[in-house]
Short mmCIF file of C-alpha atoms and ligand atoms in Angstrom, two decimals:
data_model
loop_
_atom_site.label_atom_id
_atom_site.label_comp_id
_atom_site.label_asym_id
_atom_site.label_seq_id
_atom_site.Cartn_x
_atom_site.Cartn_y
_atom_site.Cartn_z
CA UNK A 436 -19.25 -28.79 3.54
CA UNK A 437 -15.85 -27.53 5.02
CA UNK A 438 -14.76 -24.19 3.16
CA UNK A 439 -11.24 -24.93 0.85
CA UNK A 440 -9.45 -21.45 1.39
CA UNK A 441 -7.00 -21.16 -0.98
CA UNK A 442 -4.51 -18.24 -0.27
CA UNK A 443 -1.80 -17.50 -3.51
CA UNK A 444 1.44 -16.08 -2.25
CA UNK A 445 2.58 -16.00 1.41
CA UNK A 446 3.74 -12.44 1.71
CA UNK A 447 2.68 -9.61 4.20
CA UNK A 448 -0.65 -10.04 3.17
CA UNK A 449 -0.72 -14.36 2.73
CA UNK A 450 1.33 -14.91 6.09
CA UNK A 451 -0.78 -12.78 7.85
CA UNK A 452 -4.44 -14.07 7.18
CA UNK A 453 -3.60 -17.85 6.85
CA UNK A 454 -2.06 -17.14 10.59
CA UNK A 455 -5.25 -15.00 11.69
CA UNK A 456 -7.51 -17.90 9.98
CA UNK A 457 -5.41 -20.37 11.76
CA UNK A 458 -6.20 -19.31 14.95
CA UNK A 459 -9.30 -18.46 15.17
CA UNK A 460 -10.49 -22.11 12.94
CA UNK A 461 -8.02 -24.10 13.92
CA UNK A 462 -6.93 -27.59 12.88
CA UNK A 463 -9.97 -27.78 11.03
CA UNK A 464 -9.25 -24.48 8.65
CA UNK A 465 -8.60 -25.97 5.56
CA UNK A 466 -6.24 -23.56 4.37
CA UNK A 467 -3.61 -23.85 1.21
CA UNK A 468 -1.19 -21.22 1.13
CA UNK A 469 0.98 -21.14 -2.10
CA UNK A 470 4.29 -19.69 -2.81
CA UNK A 471 7.30 -20.37 -5.45
CA UNK A 472 9.54 -19.09 -2.76
CA UNK A 473 11.37 -21.39 -0.08
CA UNK A 474 11.95 -18.20 2.81
CA UNK A 475 9.96 -14.91 2.90
CA UNK A 476 11.77 -11.50 3.21
CA UNK A 477 10.60 -7.90 4.78
CA UNK A 478 10.73 -5.05 2.20
CA UNK A 479 13.53 -3.12 4.40
CA UNK A 480 15.86 -5.90 4.58
CA UNK A 481 16.89 -5.53 1.32
CA UNK A 482 18.84 -1.94 2.45
CA UNK A 483 20.45 -4.43 5.33
CA UNK A 484 22.10 -6.46 2.66
CA UNK A 485 22.50 -3.52 0.04
CA UNK A 486 24.98 -1.75 2.84
CA UNK A 487 26.29 -5.23 4.12
CA UNK A 488 24.61 -4.51 7.88
CA UNK A 489 23.25 -8.14 7.46
CA UNK A 490 24.29 -11.03 5.33
CA UNK A 491 21.36 -12.71 3.36
CA UNK A 492 21.14 -15.49 5.42
CA UNK A 493 20.03 -13.62 8.29
CA UNK A 494 17.23 -12.13 6.47
CA UNK A 495 15.61 -15.47 4.98
CA UNK A 496 13.11 -16.46 7.01
CA UNK A 497 12.10 -20.12 5.54
CA UNK A 498 8.58 -21.41 5.07
CA UNK A 499 9.44 -24.74 6.24
CA UNK A 500 9.17 -22.37 9.65
CA UNK A 501 5.73 -21.45 9.11
CA UNK A 502 3.57 -24.05 10.80
CA UNK A 503 0.19 -23.34 11.84
CA UNK A 504 -2.68 -25.81 12.20
CA UNK A 505 -5.26 -26.19 9.99
CA UNK A 506 -2.46 -24.67 6.90
CA UNK A 507 -1.02 -26.56 4.57
CA UNK A 508 2.01 -24.27 2.90
CA UNK A 509 2.70 -25.71 -0.70
CA UNK A 510 5.91 -24.23 -2.70
CA UNK A 511 4.30 -24.16 -6.29
CA UNK A 512 4.43 -21.91 -8.80
CA UNK A 513 0.96 -20.71 -9.77
CA UNK A 514 0.97 -20.35 -13.51
CA UNK A 515 -2.99 -19.96 -14.38
CA UNK A 516 -5.65 -18.60 -12.37
CA UNK A 517 -9.57 -18.91 -13.04
CA UNK A 518 -11.07 -16.32 -10.92
CA UNK A 519 -14.81 -17.44 -12.41
CA UNK A 520 -13.97 -21.43 -10.99
CA UNK A 521 -11.98 -20.72 -8.26
CA UNK A 522 -9.43 -23.01 -9.47
CA UNK A 523 -5.52 -22.55 -9.65
CA UNK A 524 -3.25 -24.35 -11.89
CA UNK A 525 1.00 -24.37 -10.21
CA UNK A 526 3.26 -26.11 -12.14
CA UNK A 527 2.76 -29.25 -9.67
CA UNK A 528 -1.36 -29.39 -9.36
CA UNK A 529 -4.53 -27.88 -9.85
CA UNK A 530 -6.43 -26.23 -6.74
CA UNK A 531 -9.82 -25.76 -6.18
CA UNK A 532 -11.12 -23.28 -3.69
CA UNK A 533 -14.47 -21.92 -2.28
CA UNK A 534 -12.77 -18.77 -0.85
CA UNK A 535 -9.49 -17.38 -3.30
CA UNK A 536 -7.65 -14.95 -2.36
CA UNK A 537 -4.64 -13.49 -4.24
CA UNK A 538 -1.81 -11.69 -2.14
CA UNK A 539 0.94 -12.37 -4.74
CA UNK A 540 2.47 -8.64 -4.74
CA UNK A 541 4.31 -6.82 -7.24
CA UNK A 542 7.04 -7.76 -10.04
CA UNK A 543 9.13 -5.49 -11.67
CA UNK A 544 9.13 -4.70 -15.22
CA UNK A 545 12.87 -3.96 -16.44
CA UNK A 546 11.93 -3.73 -20.07
CA UNK A 547 9.60 -0.34 -19.12
CA UNK A 548 13.23 1.44 -18.54
CA UNK A 549 15.30 0.72 -21.46
CA UNK A 550 19.04 0.46 -20.50
CA UNK A 551 17.85 -0.17 -16.75
CA UNK A 552 19.21 -3.88 -17.05
CA UNK A 553 21.99 -3.13 -18.98
CA UNK A 554 23.34 0.01 -17.41
CA UNK A 555 21.81 0.10 -13.79
CA UNK A 556 21.27 -1.31 -10.43
CA UNK A 557 18.41 -1.97 -8.31
CA UNK A 558 17.91 -2.22 -4.67
CA UNK A 559 14.21 -3.23 -4.76
CA UNK A 560 14.91 -7.73 -5.34
CA UNK A 561 17.38 -9.50 -3.11
CA UNK A 562 19.56 -10.47 -5.68
CA UNK A 563 19.72 -6.75 -6.62
CA UNK A 564 20.77 -5.99 -2.75
CA UNK A 565 23.26 -8.46 -2.93
CA UNK A 566 24.77 -7.17 -6.30
CA UNK A 567 25.19 -3.46 -5.10
CA UNK A 568 26.45 -5.33 -1.77
CA UNK A 569 29.65 -6.43 -3.84
CA UNK A 570 29.87 -3.42 -5.93
CA UNK A 571 29.14 -0.24 -3.05
CA UNK A 572 32.90 -1.00 -1.79
CA UNK A 573 34.62 -0.63 -5.30
CA UNK A 574 33.16 3.11 -5.64
CA UNK A 575 35.04 5.80 -4.71
CA UNK A 576 34.00 8.79 -6.59
CA UNK A 577 31.65 10.25 -8.86
CA UNK A 578 27.54 10.81 -9.54
CA UNK A 579 25.06 8.69 -7.59
CA UNK A 580 21.36 8.89 -9.05
CA UNK A 581 18.83 7.12 -6.52
CA UNK A 582 16.08 7.12 -9.74
CA UNK A 583 12.31 5.97 -9.18
CA UNK A 584 11.10 4.45 -12.67
CA UNK A 585 7.75 4.50 -12.15
CA UNK A 586 4.68 5.21 -9.63
CA UNK A 587 3.20 3.21 -7.92
CA UNK A 588 6.30 1.54 -6.18
CA UNK A 589 6.45 0.24 -3.02
CA UNK A 590 7.33 2.02 0.29
CA UNK A 591 7.28 5.41 -0.78
CA UNK A 592 9.92 5.96 1.38
CA UNK A 593 12.23 3.55 0.55
CA UNK A 594 14.02 5.46 -2.08
CA UNK A 595 14.83 8.52 0.69
CA UNK A 596 16.29 6.12 3.14
CA UNK A 597 18.45 4.53 0.36
CA UNK A 598 19.83 8.36 -0.59
CA UNK A 599 20.26 9.15 2.92
CA UNK A 600 21.85 5.59 4.03
CA UNK A 601 24.01 5.64 0.91
CA UNK A 602 25.34 8.96 2.34
CA UNK A 603 26.55 7.38 5.87
CA UNK A 604 28.21 4.53 3.90
CA UNK A 605 30.52 6.63 1.80
CA UNK A 606 31.00 9.14 4.71
CA UNK A 607 31.84 6.35 6.71
CA UNK A 608 34.32 5.25 3.71
CA UNK A 609 35.71 8.54 3.77
CA UNK A 610 34.60 9.12 0.32
CA UNK A 611 31.68 11.00 0.41
CA UNK A 612 33.19 14.52 -0.60
CA UNK A 613 34.19 13.00 -3.59
CA UNK A 614 30.69 12.19 -4.56
CA UNK A 615 27.56 13.38 -5.56
CA UNK A 616 23.87 12.13 -4.82
CA UNK A 617 20.56 13.06 -6.23
CA UNK A 618 17.05 11.28 -5.81
CA UNK A 619 14.79 11.26 -8.37
CA UNK A 620 10.98 10.58 -7.43
CA UNK A 621 8.07 11.01 -9.56
CA UNK A 622 6.05 13.27 -6.33
CA UNK A 623 6.17 16.53 -5.53
CA UNK A 624 7.81 15.81 -1.73
CA UNK A 625 9.31 12.60 -0.50
CA UNK A 626 5.98 11.51 1.67
CA UNK A 627 3.24 13.48 0.31
CA UNK A 628 0.46 12.68 2.57
CA UNK A 629 2.96 13.68 5.32
CA UNK A 630 4.19 17.27 4.82
CA UNK A 631 5.89 17.34 8.52
CA UNK A 632 7.96 13.92 6.89
CA UNK A 633 8.59 15.52 3.94
CA UNK A 634 10.02 18.40 5.49
CA UNK A 635 12.06 16.37 7.44
CA UNK A 636 13.36 14.58 4.93
CA UNK A 637 14.19 17.46 2.74
CA UNK A 638 16.08 19.12 5.56
CA UNK A 639 18.33 15.69 6.04
CA UNK A 640 18.82 15.92 2.17
CA UNK A 641 20.10 19.59 2.54
CA UNK A 642 22.30 18.67 5.84
CA UNK A 643 23.92 15.98 3.43
CA UNK A 644 24.11 17.81 0.57
CA UNK A 645 21.85 14.94 -1.47
CA UNK A 646 20.11 16.87 -4.30
CA UNK A 647 16.13 16.09 -4.78
CA UNK A 648 14.52 15.87 -8.17
CA UNK A 649 11.03 16.22 -7.15
CA UNK A 650 7.74 15.06 -9.98
CA UNK A 651 10.08 13.13 -12.05
CA UNK A 652 10.74 10.04 -13.01
CA UNK A 653 13.67 8.10 -14.95
CA UNK A 654 12.13 6.74 -18.23
CA UNK A 655 15.28 5.41 -19.52
CA UNK A 656 19.34 4.89 -19.43
CA UNK A 657 21.86 5.38 -21.94
CA UNK A 658 24.17 3.36 -20.97
CA UNK A 659 26.82 3.99 -23.72
CA UNK A 660 26.77 7.58 -22.64
CA UNK A 661 25.92 6.98 -18.72
CA UNK A 662 23.04 9.14 -18.94
CA UNK A 663 19.86 8.51 -17.00
CA UNK A 664 16.97 10.38 -19.45
CA UNK A 665 13.89 12.18 -17.40
CA UNK A 666 10.47 12.19 -17.87
CA UNK A 667 10.47 15.26 -19.33
CA UNK A 668 13.66 14.99 -21.57
CA UNK A 669 15.98 16.53 -19.19
CA UNK A 670 19.53 14.37 -19.00
CA UNK A 671 21.22 13.34 -15.88
CA UNK A 672 24.80 12.08 -16.32
CA UNK A 673 25.53 9.20 -13.26
CA UNK A 674 28.52 7.12 -12.57
CA UNK A 675 26.32 4.59 -10.67
CA UNK A 676 22.58 4.34 -11.04
CA UNK A 677 20.84 2.74 -7.85
CA UNK A 678 17.16 1.94 -9.34
CA UNK A 679 13.35 1.81 -8.08
CA UNK A 680 12.01 -0.44 -10.87
CA UNK A 681 8.87 0.10 -12.64
CA UNK A 682 6.33 -2.36 -11.11
CA UNK A 683 3.82 -4.30 -12.26
CA UNK A 684 1.26 -7.21 -11.23
CA UNK A 685 2.80 -10.64 -11.57
CA UNK A 686 2.44 -12.22 -14.92
CA UNK A 687 -0.07 -14.70 -13.71
CA UNK A 688 -2.64 -12.00 -12.16
CA UNK A 689 -2.23 -10.12 -15.83
CA UNK A 690 -3.33 -12.89 -17.85
CA UNK A 691 -6.42 -14.17 -15.34
CA UNK A 692 -8.47 -11.39 -16.67
CA UNK A 693 -8.64 -10.33 -13.46
CA UNK A 694 -6.31 -7.10 -13.82
CA UNK A 695 -7.82 -3.20 -14.37
CA UNK A 696 -5.30 -0.94 -15.04
CA UNK A 697 -2.77 -3.32 -14.21
CA UNK A 698 -3.89 -4.14 -10.75
CA UNK A 699 -6.81 -6.24 -9.56
CA UNK A 700 -9.42 -3.75 -8.44
CA UNK A 701 -11.18 -4.30 -5.49
CA UNK A 702 -14.33 -3.14 -2.86
CA UNK A 703 -11.50 -0.97 -0.60
CA UNK A 704 -14.18 -1.65 2.26
CA UNK A 705 -14.20 -5.42 1.82
CA UNK A 706 -11.21 -6.07 -0.38
CA UNK A 707 -13.55 -8.39 -2.77
CA UNK A 708 -13.11 -8.64 -6.33
CA UNK A 709 -15.77 -8.74 -9.00
CA UNK A 710 -15.84 -12.43 -8.63
CA UNK A 711 -17.62 -14.08 -6.13
CA UNK A 712 -15.65 -15.19 -3.23
CA UNK A 713 -12.61 -14.08 -4.32
CA UNK A 714 -10.29 -11.46 -2.90
CA UNK A 715 -7.03 -9.26 -3.59
CA UNK A 716 -4.69 -8.26 -0.77
CA UNK A 717 -1.79 -5.96 -0.74
CA UNK A 718 0.44 -4.73 -3.37
CA UNK A 719 -1.48 -6.89 -6.47
CA UNK A 720 -4.70 -4.76 -5.70
CA UNK A 721 -5.68 -1.23 -5.99
CA UNK A 722 -7.30 -0.16 -2.82
CA UNK A 723 -6.33 3.58 -2.62
CA UNK A 724 -3.24 3.13 -0.10
CA UNK A 725 0.55 2.38 -1.06
CA UNK A 726 2.23 -0.78 -1.46
CA UNK A 727 3.79 -1.54 1.95
CA UNK A 728 3.71 -4.14 4.15
CA UNK A 729 1.76 -2.48 6.96
CA UNK A 730 -1.09 -2.42 4.65
CA UNK A 731 -0.97 -5.76 2.99
CA UNK A 732 -1.45 -6.96 6.56
CA UNK A 733 -4.36 -4.80 7.24
CA UNK A 734 -6.40 -5.52 4.40
CA UNK A 735 -5.52 -9.34 5.19
CA UNK A 736 -7.12 -8.64 8.94
CA UNK A 737 -10.26 -7.66 7.48
CA UNK A 738 -10.82 -10.58 5.19
CA UNK A 739 -9.83 -12.99 8.07
CA UNK A 740 -12.19 -11.01 9.99
CA UNK A 741 -15.07 -11.49 7.34
CA UNK A 742 -14.10 -15.12 6.77
CA UNK A 743 -13.79 -15.70 10.23
CA UNK A 744 -17.50 -14.01 10.73
CA UNK A 745 -18.82 -16.64 7.72
CA UNK A 746 -17.47 -19.68 9.08
CA UNK A 747 -18.58 -18.87 12.79
CA UNK A 748 -21.68 -16.94 12.27
CA UNK A 749 -20.88 -13.16 13.91
CA UNK A 750 -20.90 -9.50 12.33
CA UNK A 751 -19.32 -8.87 9.29
CA UNK A 752 -16.13 -6.62 10.21
CA UNK A 753 -16.08 -2.43 9.78
CA UNK A 754 -14.37 -1.21 6.53
CA UNK A 755 -11.18 -1.77 6.01
CA UNK A 756 -9.57 1.85 7.05
CA UNK A 757 -6.11 2.32 5.24
CA UNK A 758 -4.12 2.92 8.28
CA UNK A 759 -0.81 1.95 8.52
CA UNK A 760 2.69 3.05 10.23
CA UNK A 761 6.02 2.83 8.62
CA UNK A 762 9.20 3.25 9.93
CA UNK A 763 11.44 5.77 8.09
CA UNK A 764 15.50 5.32 8.38
CA UNK A 765 16.81 8.92 8.29
CA UNK A 766 20.37 7.61 8.69
CA UNK A 767 23.06 8.17 11.24
CA UNK A 768 20.97 5.27 13.23
CA UNK A 769 18.02 6.99 13.37
CA UNK A 770 14.54 6.13 12.51
CA UNK A 771 11.41 8.06 12.22
CA UNK A 772 8.07 7.31 11.95
CA UNK A 773 5.07 8.10 9.74
CA UNK A 774 1.22 6.98 10.77
CA UNK A 775 -0.64 7.45 7.70
CA UNK A 776 -4.28 7.57 7.07
CA UNK A 777 -5.61 6.31 3.61
CA UNK A 778 -9.59 5.66 3.60
CA UNK A 779 -10.89 6.73 6.64
CA UNK A 780 -11.16 10.66 6.00
CA UNK A 781 -11.49 12.89 2.46
CA UNK A 782 -8.39 13.09 1.65
CA UNK A 783 -5.17 11.01 3.22
CA UNK A 784 -3.38 12.42 6.17
CA UNK A 785 -0.10 11.10 8.17
CA UNK A 786 1.49 12.63 11.13
CA UNK A 787 5.04 12.33 11.49
CA UNK A 788 7.18 11.25 14.88
CA UNK A 789 10.67 12.71 14.69
CA UNK A 790 13.60 10.15 14.78
CA UNK A 791 14.34 8.97 18.15
CA UNK A 792 16.21 5.64 19.94
CA UNK A 793 12.79 4.85 20.61
CA UNK A 794 11.71 4.17 17.13
CA UNK A 795 14.50 2.33 16.46
CA UNK A 796 13.55 0.05 19.06
CA UNK A 797 10.25 -0.49 18.13
CA UNK A 798 11.07 -1.12 14.37
CA UNK A 799 13.42 -3.47 15.99
CA UNK A 800 10.03 -4.67 17.57
CA UNK A 801 7.88 -4.50 14.50
CA UNK A 802 10.17 -7.32 13.16
CA UNK A 803 10.80 -9.34 15.47
CA UNK A 804 6.72 -9.60 16.44
CA UNK A 805 6.10 -10.70 13.36
CA UNK A 806 9.01 -12.99 12.89
CA UNK A 807 7.87 -14.05 16.22
CA UNK A 808 4.16 -14.40 14.87
CA UNK A 809 4.75 -15.99 11.55
CA UNK A 810 7.59 -18.43 12.27
CA UNK A 811 7.91 -18.58 15.50
CA UNK A 812 11.38 -17.63 15.90
C1 LIG B 202 13.66 -1.82 -0.14
C2 LIG B 202 12.17 -1.85 0.55
C3 LIG B 202 11.64 -1.22 1.54
C4 LIG B 202 10.65 -1.61 2.34
N1 LIG B 202 9.99 -1.19 3.46
C5 LIG B 202 9.00 -1.56 4.37
C6 LIG B 202 9.05 -0.79 5.25
O1 LIG B 202 9.83 -0.16 5.95
N2 LIG B 202 7.68 -0.84 5.66
C7 LIG B 202 6.31 -1.76 5.12
O2 LIG B 202 5.51 -2.24 5.52
N3 LIG B 202 6.49 -2.32 3.62
C8 LIG B 202 7.98 -2.32 3.12
N4 LIG B 202 8.24 -2.41 1.86
C9 LIG B 202 7.36 -2.67 1.38
C10 LIG B 202 6.77 -4.23 1.35
O3 LIG B 202 7.80 -4.95 1.31
C11 LIG B 202 5.74 -4.99 0.17
O4 LIG B 202 4.81 -3.92 0.31
C12 LIG B 202 5.24 -6.24 0.93
O5 LIG B 202 5.77 -6.98 0.71
C13 LIG B 202 3.79 -6.26 0.16
O6 LIG B 202 2.93 -7.15 0.78
P1 LIG B 202 2.41 -8.30 -0.17
O7 LIG B 202 1.71 -9.44 0.65
O8 LIG B 202 1.33 -7.65 -0.97
O9 LIG B 202 2.92 -8.85 -1.31
P2 LIG B 202 4.57 -9.41 -1.11
O10 LIG B 202 5.02 -9.65 0.17
O11 LIG B 202 5.28 -9.30 -2.54
O12 LIG B 202 4.29 -11.36 -1.48
C14 LIG B 202 3.65 -11.38 -2.41
C15 LIG B 202 4.37 -13.22 -2.65
O13 LIG B 202 3.84 -14.17 -3.77
C16 LIG B 202 4.82 -15.26 -4.04
N5 LIG B 202 4.17 -15.25 -6.11
C17 LIG B 202 4.55 -14.22 -6.85
N6 LIG B 202 4.12 -14.63 -7.90
C18 LIG B 202 3.87 -15.85 -7.57
C19 LIG B 202 3.85 -17.13 -8.51
N7 LIG B 202 3.58 -16.68 -9.92
N8 LIG B 202 3.61 -18.41 -8.21
C20 LIG B 202 3.63 -18.13 -6.67
N9 LIG B 202 4.36 -17.69 -5.66
C21 LIG B 202 3.71 -16.20 -6.11
C22 LIG B 202 6.45 -14.34 -4.00
O14 LIG B 202 7.26 -15.24 -4.29
C23 LIG B 202 5.93 -13.43 -2.43
O15 LIG B 202 6.13 -14.14 -1.51
C24 LIG B 202 9.60 -2.47 1.53
C25 LIG B 202 10.09 -2.25 -0.01
C26 LIG B 202 11.04 -2.76 -0.18
C27 LIG B 202 11.32 -3.22 -2.00
#
């Protein structure tokens, strides 16, 4: 019997998995890819939208353009997952799978940070970035806090990038001298696995007068007093709060019984869950790697190779190595790069490449290559 592959979520992980299965298995692949949105947006595009560098319409990649042999894309909202039966219920239908891959990413838990929804802004969703794009031009003086409300959070360098790009933005508008910027982060350094990247970021913060508050998260906001309360009880007054909300797995995953400690536990070598023929890749899983698109893609490659080997009778792939490269915006049009290796050694390691023009072009190529591969653009 032909296997029915059902892939839940068309983000970095789901798109790469469906693409690889389609390439290998062709029009007989039998893949159903389900997402509730009508378009994909790269995480880093939210920074572009927030600072007015790109319009939202420029960064949307419509799923209508994701046309692959053997893949059926369904725009449906997943309302229940039965991992034992490999049965998925959506707002439109019930889908039975022989192999189920959960790639539903991480959602934001605004209620976990009292006051955030009323008194703060966030730049981790397209809507939040759009609101900030409209609000930032009216900000001319005062204290801005870029504040992380919980770990793990997507793309650990992103709050540092936001602080540096904000410094650029306020300087360009001639109001930087009337503003202070603080960055509150639950880690001791900006990018813990790479001391060199962290040192370069701390130097950039010092040069630009950005205060780094390490080892702390924002636990609540008091919008009445315009104060952010940190997890040690310290209070920081703010005029503008740019938050990274606490993350959690989507409700449908939590309600499925698949999650342990908030996310889906997997064998980090194979991405298998404890349920037969059910895999989880990307931000929705606990793999021991950061929540970032490059890692979702890497995990999807291992699952794809394993499934293709099962269908075609080849060797199983080597274990997932937890390696990935992230580009880091340093402001002033400069981009650096950190290569991290989370799983192949006894502890995570990272190597840093100084910001350069070559890396600006490399980051553009990173996006362009995926746009071409997934969306034929
Ligand atoms: C500001 C910012 C900057 C970033 N920069 C980078 C970067 O430079 N490099 C990098 O690698 N990563 C970056 N990231 C992180 C990256 O965007 C995520 O880690 C990545 O998208 C995770 O991929 P995923 O496939 O696991 O999940 P996602 O890409 O989040 O995909 C999950 C999909 O599941 C769908 N879904 C969820 N629930 C349901 C449901 N109930 N029904 C139907 N569909 C559902 C969603 O619509 C979504 O399309 C950044 C993130 C942010 C916020």
